[in-house]
């Protein structure tokens, strides 16, 4: 019974590590795309709008 439980734990850990690596890979890819966009815009003389943060987009519910 303990062996089965250990196998499940190892599988779960492997799945979590895989998902974390996928998230990091996606995050890295988005950062690369952002850099390329900024570079191309700069070379073309296009001024990009300032990057908005979540705080700027957040609207407080005053009810």
PDB file of C-alpha atoms in Angstrom, residues 10-40:
ATOM      1  CA  UNK A  10       6.124  10.786  -7.448  1.00  0.00           C
ATOM      2  CA  UNK A  11       3.727  11.024 -10.396  1.00  0.00           C
ATOM      3  CA  UNK A  12       2.035  14.060  -8.868  1.00  0.00           C
ATOM      4  CA  UNK A  13       5.381  15.732  -8.208  1.00  0.00           C
ATOM      5  CA  UNK A  14       6.518  15.036 -11.772  1.00  0.00           C
ATOM      6  CA  UNK A  15       3.271  16.490 -13.139  1.00  0.00           C
ATOM      7  CA  UNK A  16       3.617  19.613 -10.978  1.00  0.00           C
ATOM      8  CA  UNK A  17       7.224  20.093 -12.087  1.00  0.00           C
ATOM      9  CA  UNK A  18       6.211  19.656 -15.728  1.00  0.00           C
ATOM     10  CA  UNK A  19       3.412  22.200 -15.366  1.00  0.00           C
ATOM     11  CA  UNK A  20       5.773  24.640 -13.640  1.00  0.00           C
ATOM     12  CA  UNK A  21       8.286  24.273 -16.474  1.00  0.00           C
ATOM     13  CA  UNK A  22       5.522  24.874 -19.032  1.00  0.00           C
ATOM     14  CA  UNK A  23       4.446  28.029 -17.193  1.00  0.00           C
ATOM     15  CA  UNK A  24       8.045  29.274 -17.058  1.00  0.00           C
ATOM     16  CA  UNK A  25       8.528  28.460 -20.744  1.00  0.00           C
ATOM     17  CA  UNK A  26       5.388  30.418 -21.662  1.00  0.00           C
ATOM     18  CA  UNK A  27       6.473  33.308 -19.451  1.00  0.00           C
ATOM     19  CA  UNK A  28       9.909  33.374 -21.104  1.00  0.00           C
ATOM     20  CA  UNK A  29       8.341  33.284 -24.575  1.00  0.00           C
ATOM     21  CA  UNK A  30       6.068  36.224 -23.731  1.00  0.00           C
ATOM     22  CA  UNK A  31       9.030  38.215 -22.423  1.00  0.00           C
ATOM     23  CA  UNK A  32      10.902  37.483 -25.677  1.00  0.00           C
ATOM     24  CA  UNK A  33       7.914  38.593 -27.759  1.00  0.00           C
ATOM     25  CA  UNK A  34       7.613  41.768 -25.698  1.00  0.00           C
ATOM     26  CA  UNK A  35      11.307  42.549 -26.224  1.00  0.00           C
ATOM     27  CA  UNK A  36      11.097  41.945 -29.978  1.00  0.00           C
ATOM     28  CA  UNK A  37       7.969  44.109 -30.230  1.00  0.00           C
ATOM     29  CA  UNK A  38       9.671  46.943 -28.364  1.00  0.00           C
ATOM     30  CA  UNK A  39      12.812  46.617 -30.497  1.00  0.00           C
ATOM     31  CA  UNK A  40      10.930  46.620 -33.802  1.00  0.00           C
TER      32      UNK A  40
END
